[in-house]
PDB file of C-alpha atoms in Angstrom:
ATOM      1  CA  SER A   1       0.993  21.420  -5.932  1.00 43.00           C
ATOM      2  CA  VAL A   2       3.639  19.383  -7.693  1.00 42.00           C
ATOM      3  CA  TYR A   3       2.486  16.155  -5.988  1.00 47.00           C
ATOM      4  CA  GLY A   4      -1.218  16.863  -5.952  1.00 47.00           C
ATOM      5  CA  ASN A   5      -1.550  15.869  -9.620  1.00 50.00           C
ATOM      6  CA  TYR A   6      -0.729  12.273  -8.735  1.00 51.00           C
ATOM      7  CA  PHE A   7      -3.623  11.884  -6.319  1.00 49.00           C
ATOM      8  CA  SER A   8      -6.913  10.867  -7.852  1.00 48.00           C
ATOM      9  CA  MET A   9     -10.261  12.206  -6.771  1.00 40.00           C
ATOM     10  CA  ALA A  10     -11.018   8.691  -5.517  1.00 45.00           C
ATOM     11  CA  SER A  11      -8.691   9.416  -2.607  1.00 59.00           C
ATOM     12  CA  PRO A  12      -8.961  13.125  -1.857  1.00 72.00           C
ATOM     13  CA  CYS A  13      -6.111  14.608   0.105  1.00 82.00           C
ATOM     14  CA  ASP A  14      -6.624  16.860   3.132  1.00 87.00           C
ATOM     15  CA  LEU A  15      -3.700  19.240   2.649  1.00 91.00           C
ATOM     16  CA  TRP A  16      -4.166  20.761   6.105  1.00 93.00           C
ATOM     17  CA  LEU A  17      -3.315  17.346   7.533  1.00 94.00           C
ATOM     18  CA  VAL A  18      -0.086  17.159   5.503  1.00 93.00           C
ATOM     19  CA  TYR A  19       0.900  20.589   6.859  1.00 94.00           C
ATOM     20  CA  PHE A  20      -0.020  19.499  10.370  1.00 95.00           C
ATOM     21  CA  MET A  21       2.171  16.389   9.991  1.00 95.00           C
ATOM     22  CA  ALA A  22       5.031  18.674   8.968  1.00 94.00           C
ATOM     23  CA  ILE A  23       4.521  20.937  11.988  1.00 95.00           C
ATOM     24  CA  ILE A  24       4.573  18.046  14.466  1.00 95.00           C
ATOM     25  CA  ASP A  25       7.231  16.034  12.634  1.00 94.00           C
ATOM     26  CA  GLY A  26       9.805  16.426  15.413  1.00 93.00           C
ATOM     27  CA  LEU A  27       7.496  15.003  18.085  1.00 95.00           C
ATOM     28  CA  ASN A  28       7.562  11.397  19.232  1.00 94.00           C
ATOM     29  CA  LEU A  29       4.406   9.284  19.231  1.00 93.00           C
ATOM     30  CA  SER A  30       3.254  10.080  22.773  1.00 94.00           C
ATOM     31  CA  GLU A  31       3.827  13.825  22.268  1.00 96.00           C
ATOM     32  CA  THR A  32       1.927  13.612  18.982  1.00 95.00           C
ATOM     33  CA  LEU A  33      -1.012  11.937  20.715  1.00 95.00           C
ATOM     34  CA  ARG A  34      -1.093  14.669  23.367  1.00 96.00           C
ATOM     35  CA  VAL A  35      -1.104  17.388  20.690  1.00 96.00           C
ATOM     36  CA  CYS A  36      -3.896  15.621  18.808  1.00 95.00           C
ATOM     37  CA  ASP A  37      -5.948  15.407  21.999  1.00 94.00           C
ATOM     38  CA  ARG A  38      -5.219  19.024  22.876  1.00 95.00           C
ATOM     39  CA  PHE A  39      -6.361  20.222  19.445  1.00 94.00           C
ATOM     40  CA  VAL A  40      -9.327  17.814  19.484  1.00 93.00           C
ATOM     41  CA  ILE A  41      -8.308  16.239  16.200  1.00 94.00           C
ATOM     42  CA  ARG A  42     -11.001  13.976  14.720  1.00 95.00           C
ATOM     43  CA  ARG A  43     -10.468  10.254  15.271  1.00 95.00           C
ATOM     44  CA  ASP A  44      -9.909   9.360  11.588  1.00 93.00           C
ATOM     45  CA  ASP A  45      -7.420  12.223  11.159  1.00 94.00           C
ATOM     46  CA  LYS A  46      -5.647  11.145  14.340  1.00 95.00           C
ATOM     47  CA  LEU A  47      -5.364   7.599  12.964  1.00 93.00           C
ATOM     48  CA  ARG A  48      -3.770   8.929   9.757  1.00 91.00           C
ATOM     49  CA  ILE A  49      -1.277  10.947  11.815  1.00 94.00           C
ATOM     50  CA  ILE A  50      -0.416   7.905  13.948  1.00 93.00           C
ATOM     51  CA  SER A  51      -0.048   5.784  10.799  1.00 89.00           C
ATOM     52  CA  GLU A  52       2.442   8.298   9.420  1.00 89.00           C
ATOM     53  CA  LYS A  53       4.468   8.299  12.644  1.00 91.00           C
ATOM     54  CA  LYS A  54       4.593   4.502  12.762  1.00 90.00           C
ATOM     55  CA  SER A  55       5.333   3.827   9.086  1.00 89.00           C
ATOM     56  CA  GLU A  56       7.472   6.750   7.941  1.00 88.00           C
ATOM     57  CA  LYS A  57      10.962   5.402   8.706  1.00 87.00           C
ATOM     58  CA  LYS A  58      10.273   1.917   7.381  1.00 91.00           C
ATOM     59  CA  VAL A  59       8.676   3.191   4.169  1.00 91.00           C
ATOM     60  CA  MET A  60      11.410   5.769   3.565  1.00 89.00           C
ATOM     61  CA  ALA A  61      14.128   3.140   4.076  1.00 90.00           C
ATOM     62  CA  LEU A  62      12.466   0.690   1.691  1.00 90.00           C
ATOM     63  CA  LEU A  63      11.739   3.205  -1.058  1.00 89.00           C
ATOM     64  CA  SER A  64      15.153   4.873  -0.789  1.00 88.00           C
ATOM     65  CA  ALA A  65      17.060   1.567  -0.985  1.00 89.00           C
ATOM     66  CA  LYS A  66      19.547   1.512  -3.850  1.00 90.00           C
ATOM     67  CA  LYS A  67      18.803  -2.126  -4.649  1.00 92.00           C
ATOM     68  CA  GLU A  68      16.076  -2.996  -7.111  1.00 92.00           C
ATOM     69  CA  ILE A  69      12.736  -3.781  -5.494  1.00 93.00           C
ATOM     70  CA  LEU A  70       9.756  -5.399  -7.132  1.00 95.00           C
ATOM     71  CA  PRO A  71       6.815  -3.125  -7.967  1.00 96.00           C
ATOM     72  CA  SER A  72       4.601  -5.368  -5.830  1.00 96.00           C
ATOM     73  CA  ARG A  73       6.865  -4.684  -2.822  1.00 95.00           C
ATOM     74  CA  THR A  74       6.357  -0.956  -3.357  1.00 94.00           C
ATOM     75  CA  TYR A  75       2.614  -1.574  -3.660  1.00 95.00           C
ATOM     76  CA  ARG A  76       2.485  -3.584  -0.411  1.00 95.00           C
ATOM     77  CA  ALA A  77       4.358  -0.845   1.445  1.00 93.00           C
ATOM     78  CA  LEU A  78       2.314   2.085   0.143  1.00 92.00           C
ATOM     79  CA  GLU A  79      -1.182   0.727  -0.438  1.00 93.00           C
ATOM     80  CA  PRO A  80      -2.211   0.800   3.264  1.00 92.00           C
ATOM     81  CA  LEU A  81      -1.077   4.423   3.684  1.00 91.00           C
ATOM     82  CA  SER A  82      -3.395   7.400   3.461  1.00 90.00           C
ATOM     83  CA  SER A  83      -2.868   9.925   0.660  1.00 88.00           C
ATOM     84  CA  GLU A  84      -1.764  12.441   3.287  1.00 90.00           C
ATOM     85  CA  THR A  85       0.882  10.108   4.716  1.00 90.00           C
ATOM     86  CA  LEU A  86       2.250   9.313   1.277  1.00 88.00           C
ATOM     87  CA  LEU A  87       2.294  12.974   0.256  1.00 88.00           C
ATOM     88  CA  PHE A  88       4.066  13.939   3.486  1.00 89.00           C
ATOM     89  CA  ILE A  89       6.721  11.242   3.016  1.00 87.00           C
ATOM     90  CA  MET A  90       7.261  12.328  -0.597  1.00 85.00           C
ATOM     91  CA  ALA A  91       7.590  15.978   0.424  1.00 86.00           C
ATOM     92  CA  LYS A  92       9.886  15.228   3.347  1.00 85.00           C
ATOM     93  CA  CYS A  93      12.308  13.012   1.487  1.00 79.00           C
ATOM     94  CA  GLY A  94      14.609  14.614  -1.029  1.00 72.00           C
ATOM     95  CA  GLY A  95      15.543  11.323  -2.649  1.00 81.00           C
ATOM     96  CA  ARG A  96      14.729  10.922  -6.335  1.00 87.00           C
ATOM     97  CA  LEU A  97      14.479   7.161  -6.028  1.00 88.00           C
ATOM     98  CA  LEU A  98      11.825   7.348  -3.287  1.00 87.00           C
ATOM     99  CA  LYS A  99       9.840   9.930  -5.233  1.00 87.00           C
ATOM    100  CA  ARG A 100      10.035   7.891  -8.453  1.00 90.00           C
ATOM    101  CA  ARG A 101       8.835   4.749  -6.676  1.00 91.00           C
ATOM    102  CA  ALA A 102       6.009   6.621  -4.954  1.00 89.00           C
ATOM    103  CA  LYS A 103       5.036   8.222  -8.277  1.00 89.00           C
ATOM    104  CA  ASP A 104       5.059   4.788  -9.963  1.00 92.00           C
ATOM    105  CA  PHE A 105       2.780   3.503  -7.203  1.00 92.00           C
ATOM    106  CA  LEU A 106       0.342   6.371  -7.723  1.00 87.00           C
ATOM    107  CA  THR A 107       0.374   6.371 -11.522  1.00 90.00           C
ATOM    108  CA  LYS A 108       0.823   2.671 -12.343  1.00 92.00           C
ATOM    109  CA  TYR A 109       0.523   0.060  -9.606  1.00 93.00           C
ATOM    110  CA  ASN A 110      -2.340   1.472  -7.556  1.00 89.00           C
ATOM    111  CA  SER A 111      -4.735   1.202 -10.500  1.00 90.00           C
ATOM    112  CA  VAL A 112      -3.894  -2.413 -11.390  1.00 94.00           C
ATOM    113  CA  ARG A 113      -6.856  -4.749 -10.970  1.00 95.00           C
ATOM    114  CA  ILE A 114      -7.306  -8.451 -11.560  1.00 96.00           C
ATOM    115  CA  SER A 115     -10.246 -10.051 -13.330  1.00 94.00           C
ATOM    116  CA  LEU A 116     -10.015 -13.182 -11.190  1.00 94.00           C
ATOM    117  CA  ARG A 117     -12.843 -13.628  -8.678  1.00 92.00           C
ATOM    118  CA  GLY A 118     -13.798 -16.114  -5.987  1.00 89.00           C
ATOM    119  CA  ALA A 119     -16.156 -17.898  -8.383  1.00 92.00           C
ATOM    120  CA  ASP A 120     -13.164 -18.547 -10.680  1.00 93.00           C
ATOM    121  CA  LEU A 121     -11.216 -20.030  -7.786  1.00 92.00           C
ATOM    122  CA  LYS A 122     -14.142 -22.303  -6.901  1.00 91.00           C
ATOM    123  CA  ARG A 123     -14.310 -23.509 -10.525  1.00 92.00           C
ATOM    124  CA  LEU A 124     -10.598 -24.302 -10.285  1.00 90.00           C
ATOM    125  CA  GLY A 125     -11.287 -26.456  -7.231  1.00 85.00           C
ATOM    126  CA  ALA A 126     -10.348 -24.134  -4.381  1.00 85.00           C
ATOM    127  CA  GLN A 127     -12.370 -24.144  -1.190  1.00 83.00           C
ATOM    128  CA  PRO A 128     -13.376 -20.764   0.270  1.00 86.00           C
ATOM    129  CA  GLY A 129     -11.142 -19.766   3.157  1.00 84.00           C
ATOM    130  CA  PRO A 130      -7.813 -18.103   3.952  1.00 84.00           C
ATOM    131  CA  CYS A 131      -6.232 -19.478   0.775  1.00 85.00           C
ATOM    132  CA  PHE A 132      -8.682 -17.427  -1.315  1.00 86.00           C
ATOM    133  CA  THR A 133      -7.247 -14.181  -0.014  1.00 89.00           C
ATOM    134  CA  GLU A 134      -3.666 -15.367  -0.434  1.00 90.00           C
ATOM    135  CA  ILE A 135      -4.293 -16.536  -4.008  1.00 92.00           C
ATOM    136  CA  LEU A 136      -6.010 -13.290  -4.984  1.00 93.00           C
ATOM    137  CA  LYS A 137      -3.202 -11.219  -3.434  1.00 94.00           C
ATOM    138  CA  ALA A 138      -0.491 -13.308  -5.093  1.00 94.00           C
ATOM    139  CA  THR A 139      -2.262 -12.933  -8.438  1.00 95.00           C
ATOM    140  CA  LEU A 140      -2.502  -9.162  -8.029  1.00 96.00           C
ATOM    141  CA  TYR A 141       1.185  -8.921  -7.079  1.00 97.00           C
ATOM    142  CA  ALA A 142       2.170 -11.032 -10.089  1.00 97.00           C
ATOM    143  CA  LYS A 143       0.173  -8.723 -12.342  1.00 97.00           C
ATOM    144  CA  ILE A 144       1.758  -5.613 -10.804  1.00 97.00           C
ATOM    145  CA  ASP A 145       5.194  -7.179 -11.362  1.00 97.00           C
ATOM    146  CA  GLY A 146       4.316  -7.787 -15.019  1.00 96.00           C
ATOM    147  CA  LEU A 147       4.476 -11.580 -14.746  1.00 96.00           C
ATOM    148  CA  ILE A 148       0.890 -11.984 -15.960  1.00 97.00           C
ATOM    149  CA  SER A 149      -1.424  -9.774 -17.975  1.00 95.00           C
ATOM    150  CA  THR A 150      -4.528 -11.571 -19.298  1.00 95.00           C
ATOM    151  CA  LYS A 151      -7.409 -13.286 -17.526  1.00 94.00           C
ATOM    152  CA  GLN A 152      -6.085 -16.610 -18.851  1.00 96.00           C
ATOM    153  CA  ASP A 153      -2.681 -15.799 -17.288  1.00 96.00           C
ATOM    154  CA  GLU A 154      -4.465 -15.071 -14.014  1.00 95.00           C
ATOM    155  CA  LEU A 155      -6.334 -18.390 -14.141  1.00 95.00           C
ATOM    156  CA  SER A 156      -3.139 -20.347 -14.882  1.00 95.00           C
ATOM    157  CA  PHE A 157      -1.271 -18.536 -12.118  1.00 95.00           C
ATOM    158  CA  ALA A 158      -4.139 -19.109  -9.660  1.00 94.00           C
ATOM    159  CA  GLU A 159      -4.263 -22.800 -10.513  1.00 92.00           C
ATOM    160  CA  LYS A 160      -0.588 -23.146  -9.512  1.00 92.00           C
ATOM    161  CA  GLN A 161      -1.264 -21.164  -6.343  1.00 91.00           C
ATOM    162  CA  ILE A 162      -4.209 -23.422  -5.453  1.00 88.00           C
ATOM    163  CA  LYS A 163      -1.988 -26.500  -5.752  1.00 85.00           C
ATOM    164  CA  ARG A 164       0.648 -24.822  -3.585  1.00 84.00           C
ATOM    165  CA  CYS A 165      -1.985 -23.816  -1.016  1.00 81.00           C
ATOM    166  CA  ILE A 166      -3.478 -27.310  -0.875  1.00 72.00           C
ATOM    167  CA  LYS A 167      -0.007 -28.809  -0.504  1.00 70.00           C
ATOM    168  CA  SER A 168       0.961 -26.429   2.344  1.00 68.00           C
ATOM    169  CA  SER A 169      -2.283 -27.004   4.261  1.00 61.00           C
ATOM    170  CA  TYR A 170      -2.014 -30.805   4.045  1.00 46.00           C
ATOM    171  CA  LYS A 171      -1.140 -32.172   7.470  1.00 44.00           C
ATOM    172  CA  PRO A 172      -0.701 -35.977   7.623  1.00 41.00           C
TER     173      PRO A 172
END
């Protein structure tokens, strides 16, 4: 398929599920649940179908928006979706902008990784907790957006984030 080339083997795509999503596309959520129960759809497949129903409009609106959006915003919108949901949305929408952004997610942003680890944050003076997750996410998003590229950039960025996190959690 034209879209299948963008999906890595790390996240195999069940094409039957994409076709099934297309068949039931006109149904609302409760009708979809009844059909899934009637056909005895496996729980994990049912969850992917429900995810598509709940996220489709929001994702399509964001990715079709004419205004410029940061790559990290695209990443945050698409990363939680299953391959089947993303493929269905790409197939359903005729918009070039949405397809380009989804393709960029699959070919560029989804493979971005940071070198920064929790041990690095501890060395920088951060205490384990909710801030760890926020700092790691912010660092990843900055790398996706092209603001940082090296491990040293990540450490410098994280150091600023740690200060911001400490400042926001300070309650006199």
